[in-house]
Coordinates of C-alpha atoms in Angstrom, one line a residue:
M1468 CA 20.4 23.3 44.2
T1469 CA 22.2 20.7 44.9
A1470 CA 22.2 16.8 44.9
S1471 CA 24.9 14.4 46.5
Q1472 CA 25.6 11.1 47.7
H1473 CA 28.8 11.6 49.1
N1474 CA 31.0 14.4 50.2
D1475 CA 34.2 14.5 48.2
Y1476 CA 33.6 15.8 44.6
S1477 CA 36.8 19.2 44.5
D1478 CA 38.9 17.6 43.0
Y1479 CA 36.5 17.2 39.6
P1480 CA 35.9 19.7 37.0
A1481 CA 32.5 21.1 36.9
T1482 CA 30.7 20.6 33.0
P1483 CA 27.2 21.9 32.0
V1484 CA 24.7 20.1 30.4
K1485 CA 22.3 22.2 29.8
V1486 CA 18.6 21.5 29.8
K1487 CA 15.3 22.7 29.5
T1488 CA 12.7 22.0 32.7
G1489 CA 9.2 22.9 32.4
L1490 CA 9.6 25.8 34.9
A1491 CA 13.2 27.3 34.0
N1492 CA 15.9 27.1 31.6
V1493 CA 18.9 26.1 33.2
T1494 CA 22.9 24.6 33.0
L1495 CA 23.2 21.3 35.4
L1496 CA 26.8 21.3 36.3
S1497 CA 28.0 17.4 36.7
R1498 CA 31.0 16.2 38.4
R1499 CA 32.0 13.0 38.3
G1500 CA 33.8 10.9 40.2
R1501 CA 34.0 7.3 41.8
G1502 CA 30.6 6.3 39.8
D1503 CA 28.7 9.6 42.1
T1504 CA 27.7 12.8 40.5
K1505 CA 27.3 16.0 42.3
L1506 CA 24.6 18.0 40.7
E1507 CA 23.9 21.8 40.9
W1508 CA 21.6 24.0 38.9
V1509 CA 21.9 27.2 37.4
A1510 CA 20.1 29.4 35.9
H1511 CA 21.1 29.6 31.9
P1512 CA 19.1 32.2 29.9
R1513 CA 19.3 30.2 26.8
D1514 CA 16.5 27.1 25.7
R1515 CA 19.5 23.6 25.7
Y1516 CA 18.3 19.8 24.5
F1517 CA 21.9 18.3 24.3
S1518 CA 24.5 17.2 26.4
D1519 CA 28.1 18.4 26.5
V1520 CA 29.0 15.7 28.6
T1521 CA 28.4 13.0 25.4
G1522 CA 26.8 15.2 23.3
D1523 CA 24.1 13.4 22.8
P1524 CA 20.5 15.0 23.1
I1525 CA 18.6 15.1 26.5
V1526 CA 16.2 12.1 27.0
T1527 CA 13.1 12.7 29.0
D1528 CA 9.4 11.4 29.2
K1529 CA 7.3 14.1 27.6
Q1530 CA 6.2 12.5 24.3
T1531 CA 6.9 16.2 22.5
L1532 CA 9.4 17.9 19.4
T1533 CA 10.2 21.5 20.4
I1534 CA 10.6 23.4 17.0
R1535 CA 12.7 26.8 17.2
D1536 CA 11.2 29.8 14.9
N1537 CA 14.6 30.8 13.1
R1538 CA 12.7 33.5 12.2
S1539 CA 11.0 35.3 14.7
G1540 CA 12.8 33.0 17.8
E1541 CA 9.9 31.5 18.9
E1542 CA 9.8 28.2 20.5
Y1543 CA 6.8 25.3 19.5
E1544 CA 6.2 22.5 21.9
V1545 CA 4.4 19.7 19.1
E1546 CA 3.2 16.4 20.4
I1547 CA 4.4 13.4 19.3
T1548 CA 1.5 10.8 18.8
D1549 CA 3.1 7.2 17.1
G1550 CA 6.0 8.4 15.8
S1551 CA 4.1 11.4 14.3
I1552 CA 2.8 14.8 14.2
R1553 CA 0.0 16.4 13.0
A1554 CA 0.2 18.8 10.6
A1555 CA -2.4 21.2 12.2
D1556 CA 0.2 21.7 14.6
L1557 CA 2.9 23.3 11.8
G1558 CA 0.1 25.0 10.7
K1559 CA -0.2 27.1 13.8
I1560 CA 3.9 28.0 13.5
G1561 CA 4.6 31.3 12.3
K1562 CA 0.4 32.1 11.8
S1563 CA -0.4 35.5 12.2
D1564 CA -2.9 38.1 9.3
D1565 CA 0.6 38.0 7.6
D1566 CA 1.8 34.6 7.6
P1567 CA -0.5 31.5 7.4
G1568 CA 1.8 29.2 9.0
L1569 CA 3.9 26.2 7.8
S1570 CA 2.8 23.3 5.5
V1571 CA 4.3 20.1 4.4
Y1572 CA 6.0 19.4 1.1
D1573 CA 5.6 15.9 0.3
P1574 CA 4.9 14.8 -3.1
G1575 CA 3.8 11.3 -3.4
F1576 CA 3.2 11.6 0.4
T1577 CA 6.5 9.5 0.8
N1578 CA 6.7 11.0 4.7
T1579 CA 3.1 12.1 5.1
A1580 CA 0.6 9.8 7.2
S1581 CA -3.4 10.3 5.7
T1582 CA -4.9 8.2 8.3
R1583 CA -5.0 5.7 10.9
S1584 CA -5.5 2.3 10.3
A1585 CA -5.7 -1.1 11.6
V1586 CA -6.2 -3.3 8.7
T1587 CA -2.0 -3.9 7.7
Y1588 CA 0.8 -3.2 9.2
I1589 CA 4.2 -3.8 7.1
D1590 CA 7.2 -3.4 8.5
G1591 CA 9.9 -2.1 5.5
E1592 CA 13.1 -2.8 7.3
K1593 CA 12.0 -6.2 8.4
G1594 CA 10.3 -6.9 5.6
I1595 CA 7.4 -8.0 7.3
L1596 CA 3.3 -8.1 6.7
E1597 CA 0.5 -8.4 8.7
Y1598 CA -3.4 -8.2 8.1
R1599 CA -4.4 -7.7 11.0
G1600 CA -1.9 -8.7 12.9
Y1601 CA -1.6 -11.6 11.0
P1602 CA 1.9 -12.3 9.6
I1603 CA 1.3 -12.8 5.3
E1604 CA 3.0 -16.5 5.3
Q1605 CA 0.1 -18.0 8.0
L1606 CA -2.1 -16.9 5.7
A1607 CA -1.0 -17.9 2.7
E1608 CA 0.1 -21.6 4.1
S1609 CA -3.7 -22.4 6.0
S1610 CA -6.3 -19.8 4.9
T1611 CA -8.4 -19.0 2.0
Y1612 CA -9.2 -15.9 0.1
L1613 CA -12.7 -15.8 1.4
E1614 CA -11.4 -16.3 4.7
V1615 CA -8.4 -13.4 4.4
A1616 CA -11.6 -11.2 2.8
Y1617 CA -14.0 -11.2 6.5
L1618 CA -10.7 -10.8 8.2
L1619 CA -10.0 -7.2 6.3
I1620 CA -13.5 -6.4 6.2
H1621 CA -14.3 -7.2 10.1
G1622 CA -11.6 -7.0 12.0
E1623 CA -11.0 -10.6 13.0
L1624 CA -11.5 -14.1 12.2
P1625 CA -14.9 -15.7 11.6
T1626 CA -16.5 -18.3 13.5
K1627 CA -17.4 -21.5 11.5
E1628 CA -21.0 -19.7 11.3
Q1629 CA -20.0 -16.4 10.0
H1630 CA -17.2 -18.3 7.9
D1631 CA -20.4 -20.1 6.3
Q1632 CA -22.8 -17.2 6.1
W1633 CA -20.1 -15.0 4.8
V1634 CA -19.3 -18.1 1.8
H1635 CA -23.0 -18.2 1.4
E1636 CA -23.6 -14.7 0.5
I1637 CA -20.5 -14.2 -1.6
T1638 CA -21.1 -17.3 -3.4
F1639 CA -25.0 -16.9 -4.2
H1640 CA -23.9 -13.1 -5.9
T1641 CA -22.2 -13.5 -8.0
F1642 CA -24.7 -13.4 -11.0
V1643 CA -24.3 -9.7 -12.6
H1644 CA -27.4 -8.0 -14.3
E1645 CA -27.9 -8.9 -17.9
N1646 CA -27.9 -5.2 -19.0
L1647 CA -24.4 -5.3 -17.5
K1648 CA -23.5 -8.1 -19.5
S1649 CA -24.4 -6.1 -22.6
Q1650 CA -22.8 -3.1 -21.8
L1651 CA -19.8 -5.3 -21.7
Q1652 CA -20.4 -7.1 -25.5
G1653 CA -20.6 -3.8 -26.6
F1654 CA -16.7 -2.8 -26.5
R1655 CA -14.3 -2.8 -29.5
Y1656 CA -12.8 -6.6 -29.4
D1657 CA -9.4 -5.2 -28.8
A1658 CA -10.3 -3.4 -25.8
H1659 CA -8.3 -3.9 -23.0
P1660 CA -9.9 -6.3 -19.9
M1661 CA -9.3 -3.6 -17.0
G1662 CA -10.8 -0.6 -19.0
M1663 CA -13.9 -2.7 -19.4
L1664 CA -13.4 -3.8 -15.5
L1665 CA -12.9 -0.2 -14.5
S1666 CA -16.5 0.9 -16.8
S1667 CA -18.4 -2.2 -15.1
V1668 CA -17.6 -1.9 -11.7
G1669 CA -18.4 1.5 -12.1
A1670 CA -22.0 1.1 -13.6
L1671 CA -22.5 -1.9 -11.1
S1672 CA -23.1 1.9 -8.7
T1673 CA -26.1 2.7 -11.0
F1674 CA -27.7 -0.9 -10.3
Y1675 CA -27.9 -0.4 -6.9
P1676 CA -28.8 2.9 -6.7
E1677 CA -29.0 2.7 -2.1
A1678 CA -25.2 2.3 -2.6
N1679 CA -25.4 6.1 -1.6
K1680 CA -26.5 5.3 1.9
I1681 CA -23.2 5.1 3.2
K1682 CA -23.9 5.9 6.8
D1683 CA -26.2 2.2 6.9
P1684 CA -24.6 -0.6 8.0
Q1685 CA -27.0 -3.2 6.4
V1686 CA -26.4 -1.2 3.3
R1687 CA -22.5 -1.0 3.1
H1688 CA -22.3 -4.9 4.2
D1689 CA -24.7 -5.4 0.9
Q1690 CA -22.3 -3.9 -1.5
I1691 CA -19.4 -5.1 0.0
V1692 CA -20.8 -8.9 -0.6
R1693 CA -22.3 -7.6 -4.1
M1694 CA -18.5 -6.7 -4.8
I1695 CA -16.4 -8.9 -3.8
A1696 CA -19.2 -11.7 -5.3
K1697 CA -19.1 -9.9 -8.9
M1698 CA -15.7 -9.2 -9.2
P1699 CA -14.6 -12.6 -11.1
T1700 CA -17.4 -12.0 -13.1
L1701 CA -16.4 -8.9 -14.5
G1702 CA -12.8 -9.7 -14.5
A1703 CA -13.1 -13.1 -16.1
W1704 CA -16.5 -11.8 -19.4
A1705 CA -13.5 -9.1 -19.4
F1706 CA -10.6 -11.4 -20.4
R1707 CA -13.6 -13.9 -22.3
H1708 CA -14.3 -10.8 -24.7
A1709 CA -10.8 -10.1 -25.4
Q1710 CA -10.5 -13.4 -26.9
G1711 CA -13.8 -13.3 -28.8
K1712 CA -15.0 -16.2 -26.9
P1713 CA -18.9 -16.0 -25.2
Y1714 CA -19.5 -15.3 -21.5
V1715 CA -19.3 -18.4 -19.1
Y1716 CA -21.6 -17.9 -16.1
P1717 CA -20.7 -18.4 -13.0
D1718 CA -21.0 -21.8 -10.8
N1719 CA -22.3 -22.1 -7.7
D1720 CA -20.9 -25.6 -6.6
L1721 CA -17.1 -24.1 -6.9
S1722 CA -15.2 -22.5 -4.6
Y1723 CA -14.2 -19.0 -5.7
T1724 CA -11.0 -19.5 -7.4
E1725 CA -12.4 -22.5 -9.2
N1726 CA -15.2 -20.4 -10.1
F1727 CA -12.9 -18.1 -11.5
L1728 CA -10.6 -20.1 -13.5
S1729 CA -13.8 -21.8 -14.3
M1730 CA -15.7 -18.6 -15.6
L1731 CA -12.4 -17.9 -17.7
F1732 CA -11.4 -21.5 -19.4
R1733 CA -14.5 -23.4 -19.9
M1734 CA -15.3 -24.0 -23.2
S1735 CA -17.8 -26.9 -24.3
E1736 CA -17.2 -29.7 -20.9
P1737 CA -20.3 -29.8 -19.3
K1738 CA -18.6 -29.4 -15.9
Y1739 CA -14.8 -27.2 -15.1
D1740 CA -12.6 -29.3 -12.8
P1741 CA -10.1 -26.9 -12.1
D1742 CA -6.8 -28.8 -11.2
P1743 CA -6.4 -27.7 -7.3
R1744 CA -2.5 -27.3 -7.2
L1745 CA -3.7 -24.6 -9.8
A1746 CA -6.3 -23.3 -7.6
K1747 CA -4.5 -22.9 -4.2
A1748 CA -1.9 -20.9 -6.4
L1749 CA -4.5 -18.7 -7.8
E1750 CA -6.1 -18.9 -3.5
V1751 CA -2.4 -17.9 -2.4
L1752 CA -1.8 -14.5 -5.3
F1753 CA -5.3 -13.7 -3.9
I1754 CA -4.5 -13.8 -0.8
L1755 CA -0.8 -11.9 -0.7
H1756 CA -2.9 -9.2 -3.1
A1757 CA -5.4 -8.3 -1.1
D1758 CA -4.5 -5.3 0.8
H1759 CA -0.9 -3.4 0.7
E1760 CA -1.8 -0.5 3.3
Q1761 CA -1.7 3.1 1.9
N1762 CA -0.5 2.7 -2.0
A1763 CA -2.0 4.5 -4.9
S1764 CA -5.0 2.6 -5.5
T1765 CA -6.0 2.7 -1.6
N1766 CA -5.7 6.6 -1.7
A1767 CA -7.7 7.2 -4.5
V1768 CA -10.6 5.1 -2.5
R1769 CA -10.0 6.6 0.0
S1770 CA -10.0 10.3 -1.4
V1771 CA -12.3 9.2 -3.7
G1772 CA -14.5 7.8 -0.9
S1773 CA -14.6 11.0 1.9
S1774 CA -16.8 12.1 -0.3
Q1775 CA -19.0 10.0 0.4
V1776 CA -19.7 8.7 -2.2
D1777 CA -20.8 5.2 -3.2
P1778 CA -18.6 2.3 -2.8
Y1779 CA -18.4 1.0 -6.4
S1780 CA -17.6 4.9 -7.6
A1781 CA -14.2 5.1 -4.5
V1782 CA -13.4 1.4 -6.2
T1783 CA -13.3 2.3 -9.2
A1784 CA -10.9 5.4 -8.3
G1785 CA -8.9 2.4 -7.0
I1786 CA -8.9 0.1 -10.4
A1787 CA -7.8 3.3 -12.3
A1788 CA -5.1 4.1 -10.3
L1789 CA -4.3 0.3 -10.3
Y1790 CA -4.5 1.0 -14.0
G1791 CA -1.7 3.1 -14.7
P1792 CA 1.6 0.9 -15.3
L1793 CA 3.6 2.7 -12.0
H1794 CA 1.6 0.7 -9.6
G1795 CA -0.2 -2.4 -11.6
G1796 CA 2.1 -3.0 -14.5
A1797 CA 5.5 -4.1 -12.8
N1798 CA 5.0 -7.5 -13.5
E1799 CA 4.3 -7.2 -16.9
A1800 CA 6.8 -5.7 -17.5
V1801 CA 9.7 -8.3 -15.7
L1802 CA 7.5 -10.5 -17.6
K1803 CA 9.4 -8.4 -21.1
M1804 CA 12.2 -7.5 -18.8
L1805 CA 13.2 -11.2 -18.9
K1806 CA 12.2 -12.5 -22.0
R1807 CA 14.7 -9.5 -23.3
I1808 CA 17.6 -11.7 -21.2
K1809 CA 16.8 -15.0 -22.9
T1810 CA 19.1 -17.3 -21.2
K1811 CA 20.8 -17.2 -17.8
D1812 CA 23.9 -16.8 -19.5
N1813 CA 23.1 -13.2 -20.7
V1814 CA 22.2 -11.9 -16.9
P1815 CA 25.6 -11.2 -15.9
A1816 CA 26.0 -8.6 -18.8
F1817 CA 22.1 -7.1 -17.5
I1818 CA 23.3 -6.9 -14.2
E1819 CA 26.5 -4.4 -15.6
G1820 CA 24.4 -2.5 -18.0
V1821 CA 22.0 -1.7 -15.4
K1822 CA 24.8 -0.8 -12.6
N1823 CA 26.1 1.8 -16.2
G1824 CA 23.1 2.9 -16.4
E1825 CA 22.0 1.3 -19.6
E1826 CA 19.1 -1.2 -18.4
R1827 CA 16.4 -1.0 -15.1
L1828 CA 16.1 -3.8 -13.5
M1829 CA 12.6 -4.5 -12.6
G1830 CA 10.6 -6.8 -9.9
F1831 CA 13.5 -5.5 -7.2
G1832 CA 12.8 -2.4 -4.8
H1833 CA 9.9 -1.0 -3.0
R1834 CA 8.7 2.2 -2.1
V1835 CA 7.9 0.4 1.4
Y1836 CA 10.2 -2.5 2.0
K1837 CA 13.9 -2.3 2.4
N1838 CA 14.5 -5.9 3.1
Y1839 CA 13.4 -8.9 1.2
D1840 CA 9.1 -8.5 0.5
P1841 CA 7.6 -11.4 2.2
R1842 CA 5.2 -11.7 -0.5
A1843 CA 8.3 -12.7 -3.2
T1844 CA 9.9 -15.8 -0.6
I1845 CA 5.9 -16.8 -0.7
I1846 CA 5.5 -16.4 -4.7
K1847 CA 8.5 -18.0 -5.5
K1848 CA 7.4 -20.7 -3.7
A1849 CA 4.2 -21.2 -5.4
C1850 CA 5.8 -21.3 -8.5
D1851 CA 7.1 -24.6 -7.9
D1852 CA 3.3 -26.0 -7.9
V1853 CA 2.7 -24.5 -10.4
F1854 CA 5.0 -25.4 -13.0
E1855 CA 4.2 -29.0 -11.5
V1856 CA 1.9 -28.8 -13.4
T1857 CA 2.1 -26.5 -16.1
G1858 CA 5.8 -27.7 -17.8
V1859 CA 8.7 -24.9 -16.2
N1860 CA 9.1 -21.7 -17.5
P1861 CA 12.5 -21.3 -19.4
L1862 CA 12.3 -17.8 -17.4
L1863 CA 12.0 -19.4 -14.2
E1864 CA 16.2 -20.1 -14.3
V1865 CA 16.9 -17.2 -16.2
A1866 CA 15.2 -15.3 -12.7
Q1867 CA 17.0 -17.8 -10.5
E1868 CA 19.8 -16.0 -11.5
L1869 CA 19.3 -12.7 -11.7
E1870 CA 18.2 -13.1 -8.3
K1871 CA 21.6 -14.7 -6.9
I1872 CA 23.7 -12.3 -8.5
A1873 CA 21.8 -9.5 -7.6
L1874 CA 21.4 -10.5 -3.7
E1875 CA 25.2 -10.7 -3.8
D1876 CA 26.3 -8.1 -5.4
E1877 CA 27.3 -5.0 -3.1
Y1878 CA 25.6 -2.5 -6.0
F1879 CA 22.1 -4.0 -4.9
V1880 CA 22.9 -4.7 -1.2
K1881 CA 23.8 -1.0 -0.9
R1882 CA 21.0 0.0 -2.5
K1883 CA 18.7 -2.4 -0.8
L1884 CA 17.1 -3.5 -3.8
Y1885 CA 15.4 -7.3 -3.1
P1886 CA 13.2 -9.2 -5.3
N1887 CA 9.0 -7.2 -4.9
V1888 CA 5.8 -9.1 -5.3
D1889 CA 6.2 -8.7 -8.8
F1890 CA 9.2 -10.5 -9.9
Y1891 CA 8.0 -13.9 -10.1
S1892 CA 4.4 -14.0 -10.2
G1893 CA 4.3 -13.0 -14.0
L1894 CA 5.6 -15.9 -14.4
I1895 CA 2.7 -17.9 -12.5
Y1896 CA 0.4 -16.1 -14.7
E1897 CA 1.6 -16.5 -17.9
A1898 CA 2.0 -20.3 -17.2
L1899 CA -1.8 -20.0 -16.2
Q1900 CA -1.7 -18.6 -19.8
F1901 CA -3.3 -14.9 -19.4
P1902 CA -2.1 -12.7 -21.4
P1903 CA 0.1 -9.5 -20.3
E1904 CA -2.9 -7.1 -20.7
M1905 CA -4.4 -9.6 -18.2
F1906 CA -2.0 -9.3 -14.9
T1907 CA -3.9 -6.0 -13.4
V1908 CA -7.1 -7.3 -14.0
L1909 CA -5.7 -10.7 -11.7
F1910 CA -4.6 -7.6 -9.1
A1911 CA -8.3 -4.8 -8.7
I1912 CA -10.1 -8.8 -8.4
P1913 CA -8.4 -10.0 -4.6
R1914 CA -7.3 -5.9 -3.7
T1915 CA -10.8 -4.9 -3.9
S1916 CA -11.5 -6.7 -0.3
G1917 CA -8.7 -4.8 1.2
W1918 CA -10.0 -1.1 -0.5
L1919 CA -13.6 -1.9 1.0
A1920 CA -11.3 -2.8 4.3
Q1921 CA -9.8 0.8 4.1
W1922 CA -13.1 2.5 2.6
L1923 CA -15.0 1.0 4.9
E1924 CA -12.8 2.0 8.1
L1925 CA -12.8 5.6 6.5
V1926 CA -16.5 6.0 6.8
D1927 CA -16.4 4.9 10.3
D1928 CA -13.4 7.0 11.2
P1929 CA -14.7 10.3 12.8
E1930 CA -11.6 12.1 12.0
Q1931 CA -11.5 12.0 8.6
K1932 CA -12.5 14.5 6.4
I1933 CA -13.5 15.8 2.5
A1934 CA -9.6 15.4 1.0
R1935 CA -8.1 18.4 -0.2
P1936 CA -4.5 18.8 -0.1
K1937 CA -3.0 22.1 0.1
Q1938 CA -0.4 23.4 -2.3
I1939 CA 2.5 25.8 -3.4
Y1940 CA 1.3 28.5 -5.4
T1941 CA 4.3 29.1 -8.2
G1942 CA 2.5 30.7 -10.5
A1943 CA 1.8 34.6 -11.6
R1944 CA 0.1 37.1 -9.3
Q1945 CA -2.2 40.1 -10.1
L1946 CA -1.3 40.5 -14.2
D1947 CA -3.7 42.8 -15.3
F1948 CA -6.0 41.3 -18.4
V1949 CA -6.3 42.2 -21.6
P1950 CA -9.5 41.8 -23.8
S1951 CA -8.4 39.9 -26.7
S1952 CA -10.3 42.6 -29.1
E1953 CA -6.4 44.7 -28.2
R1954 CA -4.0 41.4 -27.7
W1955 CA -4.7 40.7 -31.0
K1956 CA -4.8 43.4 -33.1

């Protein structure tokens, strides 16, 4: 077959370009001259998908991946959708009576998507974070936590009527049953606040047994409202318990974050009046921590939720995952690091210690972000507002010097180590007089709306099944059991 635009091509040597068509494997002979090309199709016995002219892959309109199994010589075409392939399609490769097919081995799910989600978008290379399509910078600047919670749960911003109804429902569901208060009072005086929060949220399912009717939209709505409303109460009471102070009941005249501050810090005054700058800073922190895609705790919520448990049990799983130091304890580790450095003059020596492996740089780098974490930029700005009220924390100077040097040092730049959300948040929490053991509670309270949005999406997703990952077995096989009466002779 020949396709030509001009007649004279004889002076130009033919170069094979191997491609695959839908009908046959062919070699495309290309003669180039005067900007024109003569094409000759010649049958070729083997599949090839790259250009011998440029060395580049042949690009087609087909959104597929062709895989050659060198064990058998078989080829498989797998559909690509949204930059991903289905693991089940890989499972078909090599499948036979003696071969179960291929599996994906991916510890930590570093490159495995378990769901399609419309809740949170992250572009780690560009440092972009969006909730339901709205940039985090705009939400932190102009929205409130409860409005953001509505956005995450419902997928769109509320009208004024929807917003007012949402806020009203949450405001008047902040009280918890007195029996749950009795449970909290039964903990040791030195019980960790996260352990208390985990236990009390799990116990909520016993107070609302209808919560397991997860296919009923009204039942789901009621539990979502209750949990978002009661989390600050339970978190504040865990804090008061650890300090040996009496519990403070919710004040429905205050906003969500103001009420939380009241339950935390109110003493004998008849009406607690929090500084609006501190309430705003906490509001911003709550918005920034509301959701962050498929992290460890969200994955735990989804995995447990896939068995169709009630949302209290699913969120309890998320709290348990967040309790781990690798997930929820990073800002406390940053604070300890800054206190160990002490002054900005010690930063250069610390940086050298990091580079030679003697020290660990906490609060830098992220599994997802290969750029500046957008939340860190916002929190850094919020520090100024908080310290205007509380006075400047001397560790802020250490943190700023550490950031400055690290961002200029080639060692950290080429490794794409930028400040993350935990780098400055611990300084704000300490300025607000929170002990380090409360930091993770302050993470869990706002993250509840994100967990519930993800749980709701899971329940409504017809593709979701009960989580049951595969394993690659590496243990012994076909051993003969010897009874203990013979083994112990």
